[in-house]
CSV table of C-alpha atoms in Angstrom, one decimal:
chain,number,residue,atom,x,y,z
A,1457,MET,CA,82.5,55.4,36.1
A,1458,LYS,CA,84.2,52.2,37.3
A,1459,LEU,CA,83.7,50.9,40.9
A,1460,PHE,CA,85.3,47.8,42.4
A,1461,VAL,CA,83.3,46.1,45.1
A,1462,TYR,CA,85.0,44.1,47.9
A,1463,SER,CA,83.1,41.9,50.3
A,1464,TYR,CA,80.3,41.5,47.7
A,1465,ARG,CA,77.5,39.6,49.3
A,1466,THR,CA,75.5,37.7,46.7
A,1467,PHE,CA,72.9,36.6,49.2
A,1468,ASP,CA,71.6,40.1,50.0
A,1469,GLU,CA,73.4,42.9,48.1
A,1470,ASP,CA,73.4,41.5,44.5
A,1471,VAL,CA,69.9,42.6,43.6
A,1472,TYR,CA,70.7,46.2,44.8
A,1473,PHE,CA,74.1,46.4,43.2
A,1474,ARG,CA,72.6,45.3,39.8
A,1475,GLU,CA,69.7,47.8,40.2
A,1476,PHE,CA,71.7,50.9,41.2
A,1477,SER,CA,74.7,50.3,39.0
A,1478,LYS,CA,72.3,50.2,36.1
A,1479,GLU,CA,70.5,53.3,37.3
A,1480,TYR,CA,73.7,55.4,37.7
A,1481,GLY,CA,75.6,53.9,34.8
A,1482,VAL,CA,78.4,52.4,36.8
A,1483,GLU,CA,80.6,49.5,35.7
A,1484,LEU,CA,81.2,47.1,38.6
A,1485,GLY,CA,84.1,44.8,39.4
A,1486,ILE,CA,83.4,42.2,42.1
A,1487,CYS,CA,85.4,40.4,44.7
A,1488,HIS,CA,83.6,38.3,47.4
A,1489,GLN,CA,86.5,38.6,49.8
A,1490,GLY,CA,87.4,41.6,51.8
A,1491,PRO,CA,90.3,43.9,50.6
A,1492,SER,CA,93.8,42.8,51.4
A,1493,MET,CA,97.4,43.3,50.1
A,1494,GLU,CA,97.0,40.0,48.3
A,1495,ASN,CA,93.9,41.0,46.3
A,1496,ALA,CA,94.4,44.8,46.1
A,1497,HIS,CA,95.7,44.4,42.5
A,1498,LEU,CA,92.1,43.5,41.4
A,1499,ALA,CA,91.2,47.2,41.8
A,1500,GLU,CA,93.7,48.4,39.3
A,1501,GLY,CA,91.9,50.4,36.6
A,1502,TYR,CA,89.1,51.4,38.9
A,1503,ASP,CA,88.8,54.9,40.3
A,1504,TYR,CA,86.7,53.8,43.3
A,1505,ILE,CA,86.3,50.9,45.7
A,1506,SER,CA,83.5,50.0,47.9
A,1507,ILE,CA,84.1,48.0,51.1
A,1508,LEU,CA,82.5,46.8,54.3
A,1509,THR,CA,84.2,46.4,57.7
A,1510,SER,CA,87.5,45.0,56.6
A,1511,LYS,CA,90.5,46.7,58.3
A,1512,ILE,CA,92.2,49.2,55.9
A,1513,ASN,CA,95.5,50.0,57.4
A,1514,ALA,CA,98.1,52.5,56.2
A,1515,ALA,CA,99.9,50.1,53.9
A,1516,LEU,CA,96.7,49.1,52.2
A,1517,VAL,CA,95.5,52.7,51.8
A,1518,ARG,CA,98.8,53.5,50.1
A,1519,ARG,CA,98.6,50.4,47.9
A,1520,PHE,CA,95.2,51.4,46.6
A,1521,ARG,CA,96.4,54.9,45.9
A,1522,GLU,CA,99.3,53.6,43.9
A,1523,LEU,CA,96.8,51.6,41.8
A,1524,GLY,CA,94.9,54.9,41.0
A,1525,VAL,CA,92.0,54.6,43.4
A,1526,LYS,CA,90.6,58.0,44.2
A,1527,MET,CA,88.2,57.2,47.0
A,1528,ILE,CA,87.4,54.3,49.4
A,1529,SER,CA,83.7,54.1,50.1
A,1530,THR,CA,82.6,52.0,53.1
A,1531,ARG,CA,79.1,50.7,53.0
A,1532,THR,CA,78.7,51.4,56.7
A,1533,ILE,CA,78.0,54.4,58.9
A,1534,GLY,CA,81.2,53.7,60.9
A,1535,TYR,CA,84.6,54.3,59.3
A,1536,ASP,CA,87.0,53.6,62.2
A,1537,HIS,CA,88.3,50.5,60.3
A,1538,ILE,CA,90.0,52.9,57.8
A,1539,ASP,CA,93.3,54.6,58.6
A,1540,LEU,CA,92.1,58.2,57.9
A,1541,ASP,CA,95.5,59.7,58.7
A,1542,ALA,CA,97.1,57.6,56.0
A,1543,ALA,CA,94.4,58.4,53.6
A,1544,ARG,CA,94.8,62.2,54.1
A,1545,ALA,CA,98.6,61.9,53.8
A,1546,CYS,CA,98.4,60.3,50.4
A,1547,GLY,CA,95.4,62.2,49.0
A,1548,MET,CA,92.9,59.3,49.2
A,1549,LYS,CA,89.3,60.4,49.9
A,1550,VAL,CA,87.1,58.3,52.2
A,1551,SER,CA,83.4,58.2,52.4
A,1552,ASN,CA,80.8,56.4,54.5
A,1553,VAL,CA,77.0,55.9,54.0
A,1554,THR,CA,73.8,56.6,55.8
A,1555,TYR,CA,70.8,54.4,56.0
A,1556,SER,CA,67.4,54.6,57.7
A,1557,PRO,CA,67.9,55.1,61.4
A,1558,GLU,CA,64.7,53.1,62.1
A,1559,CYS,CA,66.4,49.7,61.7
A,1560,VAL,CA,68.7,50.3,64.6
A,1561,ALA,CA,66.1,52.1,66.6
A,1562,ASP,CA,63.6,49.3,66.2
A,1563,TYR,CA,66.3,46.8,67.3
A,1564,THR,CA,67.3,48.9,70.3
A,1565,MET,CA,63.7,48.8,71.5
A,1566,LEU,CA,63.7,45.0,70.9
A,1567,LEU,CA,66.7,44.6,73.1
A,1568,ILE,CA,65.3,46.9,75.8
A,1569,LEU,CA,62.1,45.0,76.0
A,1570,MET,CA,63.8,41.6,75.9
A,1571,SER,CA,66.1,42.8,78.8
A,1572,ILE,CA,63.5,44.2,81.1
A,1573,ARG,CA,61.1,41.3,80.5
A,1574,LYS,CA,63.7,38.6,81.0
A,1575,MET,CA,63.0,37.1,77.6
A,1576,LYS,CA,66.2,35.1,77.3
A,1577,ARG,CA,65.4,33.2,80.5
A,1578,ILE,CA,61.7,32.7,79.3
A,1579,LEU,CA,62.9,31.3,76.0
A,1580,GLN,CA,65.4,29.0,77.6
A,1581,ARG,CA,62.8,27.6,79.9
A,1582,ALA,CA,60.3,27.2,77.0
A,1583,GLU,CA,62.8,25.0,75.2
A,1584,LEU,CA,62.6,22.6,78.1
A,1585,ASN,CA,58.8,22.8,78.3
A,1586,ASP,CA,59.2,24.7,81.5
A,1587,PHE,CA,56.4,27.4,81.7
A,1588,SER,CA,56.7,28.2,85.4
A,1589,LEU,CA,56.6,31.8,86.6
A,1590,PRO,CA,59.2,32.1,89.5
A,1591,GLY,CA,62.2,34.1,88.4
A,1592,ILE,CA,60.8,35.6,85.2
A,1593,GLN,CA,58.8,38.6,86.6
A,1594,GLY,CA,59.7,41.6,84.5
A,1595,GLY,CA,59.5,45.3,84.7
A,1596,GLU,CA,57.4,47.9,82.9
A,1597,LEU,CA,59.2,50.4,80.7
A,1598,HIS,CA,57.1,53.4,81.9
A,1599,ASN,CA,58.5,52.9,85.4
A,1600,PHE,CA,62.1,53.2,84.1
A,1601,THR,CA,64.2,56.3,83.9
A,1602,VAL,CA,66.1,55.9,80.6
A,1603,GLY,CA,69.4,57.6,79.6
A,1604,VAL,CA,70.3,57.9,75.9
A,1605,ILE,CA,73.9,58.7,75.2
A,1606,GLY,CA,74.3,60.0,71.7
A,1607,THR,CA,71.5,61.9,70.0
A,1608,GLY,CA,72.3,61.6,66.3
A,1609,LYS,CA,69.7,60.3,63.9
A,1610,ILE,CA,69.5,56.9,65.6
A,1611,GLY,CA,69.5,58.3,69.1
A,1612,GLN,CA,66.7,60.7,68.1
A,1613,ALA,CA,64.6,57.8,66.7
A,1614,VAL,CA,65.2,55.8,69.9
A,1615,ILE,CA,64.1,58.7,72.0
A,1616,ARG,CA,61.0,59.3,69.9
A,1617,ASP,CA,60.1,55.6,70.3
A,1618,LEU,CA,60.8,55.5,74.0
A,1619,SER,CA,58.5,58.5,74.5
A,1620,GLY,CA,55.5,56.3,73.5
A,1621,PHE,CA,56.1,54.1,76.5
A,1622,GLY,CA,55.8,57.0,78.9
A,1623,CYS,CA,59.2,56.7,80.6
A,1624,LYS,CA,61.3,59.5,81.9
A,1625,ILE,CA,64.1,60.2,79.4
A,1626,TYR,CA,67.5,61.9,79.8
A,1627,ALA,CA,69.9,62.5,76.9
A,1628,TYR,CA,73.5,63.4,76.6
A,1629,ASP,CA,75.5,64.6,73.5
A,1630,VAL,CA,78.1,67.2,72.8
A,1631,TYR,CA,75.8,68.4,70.0
A,1632,ARG,CA,72.3,68.9,71.1
A,1633,SER,CA,69.2,68.5,68.9
A,1634,GLU,CA,66.1,70.7,69.2
A,1635,SER,CA,63.9,67.7,68.2
A,1636,VAL,CA,65.1,65.7,71.2
A,1637,LYS,CA,64.0,68.4,73.7
A,1638,GLU,CA,60.4,67.6,72.9
A,1639,TYR,CA,60.8,64.2,74.5
A,1640,ALA,CA,63.9,64.2,76.7
A,1641,ASP,CA,65.9,66.4,79.0
A,1642,TYR,CA,69.5,67.0,78.1
A,1643,VAL,CA,72.0,66.7,81.0
A,1644,GLU,CA,75.2,68.7,81.3
A,1645,ASN,CA,77.6,65.7,81.6
A,1646,VAL,CA,77.4,61.9,81.1
A,1647,GLN,CA,77.9,61.3,84.8
A,1648,GLU,CA,74.3,62.5,85.3
A,1649,ILE,CA,73.1,59.8,83.0
A,1650,TYR,CA,75.0,57.2,85.1
A,1651,GLN,CA,73.6,58.5,88.4
A,1652,LYS,CA,70.0,59.1,87.4
A,1653,CYS,CA,69.0,56.3,85.0
A,1654,ASP,CA,67.7,52.7,85.5
A,1655,LEU,CA,68.5,51.9,81.8
A,1656,ILE,CA,71.2,53.3,79.6
A,1657,THR,CA,71.4,52.9,75.8
A,1658,LEU,CA,74.5,53.9,73.7
A,1659,HIS,CA,74.3,55.5,70.3
A,1660,MET,CA,77.6,57.1,69.3
A,1661,PRO,CA,80.6,56.3,67.1
A,1662,LEU,CA,83.8,54.9,68.6
A,1663,PHE,CA,86.8,57.1,69.1
A,1664,GLU,CA,90.0,56.8,71.2
A,1665,SER,CA,88.4,59.4,73.5
A,1666,ASN,CA,85.4,57.2,74.4
A,1667,PHE,CA,86.9,53.8,74.2
A,1668,HIS,CA,85.7,51.8,77.3
A,1669,MET,CA,83.7,54.8,78.4
A,1670,ILE,CA,81.5,52.3,80.3
A,1671,ASP,CA,84.2,50.8,82.6
A,1672,GLU,CA,84.3,49.8,86.2
A,1673,LYS,CA,84.6,53.4,87.3
A,1674,ALA,CA,81.5,54.4,85.3
A,1675,MET,CA,79.5,51.5,86.5
A,1676,ALA,CA,80.3,52.3,90.1
A,1677,GLN,CA,78.4,55.6,89.6
A,1678,MET,CA,75.3,53.8,88.2
A,1679,LYS,CA,72.3,52.5,90.1
A,1680,ASP,CA,72.3,48.9,91.3
A,1681,GLY,CA,70.7,46.7,88.7
A,1682,VAL,CA,71.2,49.1,85.8
A,1683,VAL,CA,70.3,47.8,82.4
A,1684,LEU,CA,72.8,48.4,79.6
A,1685,ILE,CA,72.0,48.4,75.9
A,1686,ASN,CA,74.6,48.7,73.2
A,1687,THR,CA,73.7,48.8,69.5
A,1688,ALA,CA,76.6,51.2,68.6
A,1689,ARG,CA,80.2,50.0,69.0
A,1690,GLY,CA,81.5,47.2,71.1
A,1691,GLY,CA,84.5,49.1,72.3
A,1692,LEU,CA,82.3,51.6,74.2
A,1693,ILE,CA,81.9,49.0,77.0
A,1694,ASP,CA,84.8,47.3,78.9
A,1695,THR,CA,83.7,43.7,78.7
A,1696,LYS,CA,85.7,42.6,81.7
A,1697,ALA,CA,84.1,45.3,83.8
A,1698,LEU,CA,80.7,44.4,82.4
A,1699,ILE,CA,81.2,40.7,83.5
A,1700,LYS,CA,82.2,41.8,86.9
A,1701,GLY,CA,79.1,44.1,87.1
A,1702,LEU,CA,76.8,41.2,86.1
A,1703,GLU,CA,78.4,38.9,88.7
A,1704,THR,CA,78.0,41.4,91.5
A,1705,GLY,CA,74.5,42.5,90.5
A,1706,LYS,CA,75.5,46.1,89.7
A,1707,VAL,CA,74.3,45.4,86.2
A,1708,GLY,CA,70.9,43.8,86.2
A,1709,ALA,CA,70.7,43.0,82.5
A,1710,ALA,CA,72.5,43.8,79.2
A,1711,GLY,CA,71.3,43.8,75.6
A,1712,LEU,CA,74.3,43.8,73.2
A,1713,ASP,CA,74.3,43.8,69.4
A,1714,VAL,CA,78.0,44.7,69.4
A,1715,ILE,CA,80.9,43.4,71.4
A,1716,GLU,CA,84.6,44.1,71.5
A,1717,ASP,CA,86.6,42.8,68.6
A,1718,LEU,CA,87.9,39.3,69.0
A,1719,LYS,CA,90.4,39.8,66.2
A,1720,SER,CA,92.1,42.7,67.9
A,1721,LYS,CA,92.3,40.7,71.1
A,1722,CYS,CA,90.3,43.3,73.0
A,1723,LEU,CA,88.0,40.4,74.0
A,1724,SER,CA,88.9,36.7,74.5
A,1725,LYS,CA,86.7,33.8,73.5
A,1726,HIS,CA,86.7,32.9,77.1
A,1727,ASP,CA,85.2,36.2,78.1
A,1728,LEU,CA,82.7,36.0,75.3
A,1729,CYS,CA,81.6,32.5,76.5
A,1730,ILE,CA,81.2,33.9,80.1
A,1731,LEU,CA,79.2,36.9,78.8
A,1732,ARG,CA,76.9,34.7,76.8
A,1733,SER,CA,76.3,32.3,79.7
A,1734,PHE,CA,74.4,34.9,81.8
A,1735,PRO,CA,70.6,34.4,81.6
A,1736,ASN,CA,70.2,38.1,81.8
A,1737,VAL,CA,72.5,38.9,78.8
A,1738,VAL,CA,71.3,39.0,75.2
A,1739,VAL,CA,74.2,39.0,72.6
A,1740,THR,CA,73.4,39.2,68.9
A,1741,PRO,CA,75.8,39.3,65.9
A,1742,HIS,CA,75.9,43.0,65.0
A,1743,MET,CA,72.7,42.9,63.0
A,1744,ALA,CA,70.6,45.8,64.3
A,1745,PHE,CA,71.1,47.5,60.9
A,1746,TYR,CA,70.1,44.4,58.9
A,1747,THR,CA,66.9,45.1,57.1
A,1748,ASP,CA,65.9,45.2,53.4
A,1749,GLN,CA,65.7,49.0,53.5
A,1750,ALA,CA,69.1,49.4,55.2
A,1751,VAL,CA,70.9,47.1,52.8
A,1752,SER,CA,69.4,48.9,49.9
A,1753,ASP,CA,70.4,52.3,51.3
A,1754,MET,CA,74.0,51.1,52.0
A,1755,VAL,CA,74.5,49.9,48.4
A,1756,LYS,CA,72.8,52.9,46.8
A,1757,ASN,CA,74.5,55.5,48.8
A,1758,SER,CA,78.0,53.9,48.4
A,1759,ILE,CA,77.5,54.0,44.6
A,1760,LEU,CA,76.0,57.5,44.7
A,1761,SER,CA,78.8,58.8,46.9
A,1762,CYS,CA,81.4,57.7,44.2
A,1763,CYS,CA,79.3,59.3,41.4
A,1764,LEU,CA,79.1,62.6,43.2
A,1765,ASN,CA,82.8,62.7,43.7
A,1766,GLU,CA,83.4,61.8,40.1
A,1767,ARG,CA,81.2,64.7,39.0
A,1768,GLY,CA,82.9,67.1,41.4
A,1769,GLU,CA,79.6,67.7,43.2
A,1770,GLU,CA,79.0,68.1,46.9
A,1771,ASN,CA,79.3,64.7,48.6
A,1772,PRO,CA,77.4,64.5,51.9
A,1773,TRP,CA,79.1,61.2,52.8
A,1774,GLU,CA,82.7,62.3,52.4
A,1775,VAL,CA,84.7,62.0,55.6
A,1776,LYS,CA,86.5,65.2,56.1
C-alpha cells in the first residue's frame, strides 16, 4: 500500500513513520508542507494521503479524488478542517485518529491549577525577583464546583482526575456515560452548568451548532469570577465576549490551549494581544495533545486506518 504524507514533521514524527510504515508494509511519499492545489499532484499514484490540520476545501477534495486518492486520513481527532460534504459527493472517504486521552486530560488539570493558583502572575513577578505575596492568593480545588461539558474519552479522564481533588463535579453531554456517574452528576441542560459551577472546562468537537456556545449571553448566566478552561476547540468561546467578561470581572481567570482561528479572521491579532495581556489568562499554542505517546498514536493510527480500508476491514476511524 502507498501512502503520501503531507505536513511531515521530521523533528517528532519521523521515527514513528519509519517504525510503523515498516511494521505495516507501507510505502511512504513525503511532503513537509501542508496539502494545497499547488502540491496536490505529488499524491498522484498514491491511494491514501495523511494530513494534519491544513484546510481541505471542496476543490482540493475533488482534486485528490481526480488523482486517484481513495481516502484522506487526518492525524488528528478533529476533522472539521475537511469539507465532508464534498468528500461524500465525490466518493472520497475520510478518517481521523484517536490517541491517549491522558495527554489532554493532564494538560487540562495543569491549566486548571495554574488558573486557580494565579501561576501566570506568580511567574511574571518571579522574573523580576519579586516574591511578595499580595495579589497572588489562590483557591483550593476541593472548594470549587466544576462543570465538565463533553464527556467523551477526554472528558471522562478529566472527571476521573478531578474526583481525586474532592471537588463537586457536574457534567453535561448529549450522550451520557455510565462511568462518569461514579464521579459526577449529569445535568439536563448546559445552562445548569453555567449557573451552578465556579469552573467550567470544555471537551467537545466544534460544529456549527455549538460555535460560540460560550458567548456574552452564556457568560451572563455564570457565577461572577467563573474560571473558564478550553483544551477543545477555540471556536467554542466568543473571544470578544471573553475579553469583556475578563474586563468586568465576570470571568475570574481563563486557561486556553486553543483560540479562535486568526487565518479565518474570527480573531484579530489585536484581540489576541489584549487576551494575552491579562495576568489571569494563560494562552498556550494548542499543545495539550503533544506528548510522545500521542504523537506515536497519531502516526500509527493514521497508517493503520489506511491499511484497514485497503483490506476492506472495519475501520473504527472512518468518519461516516
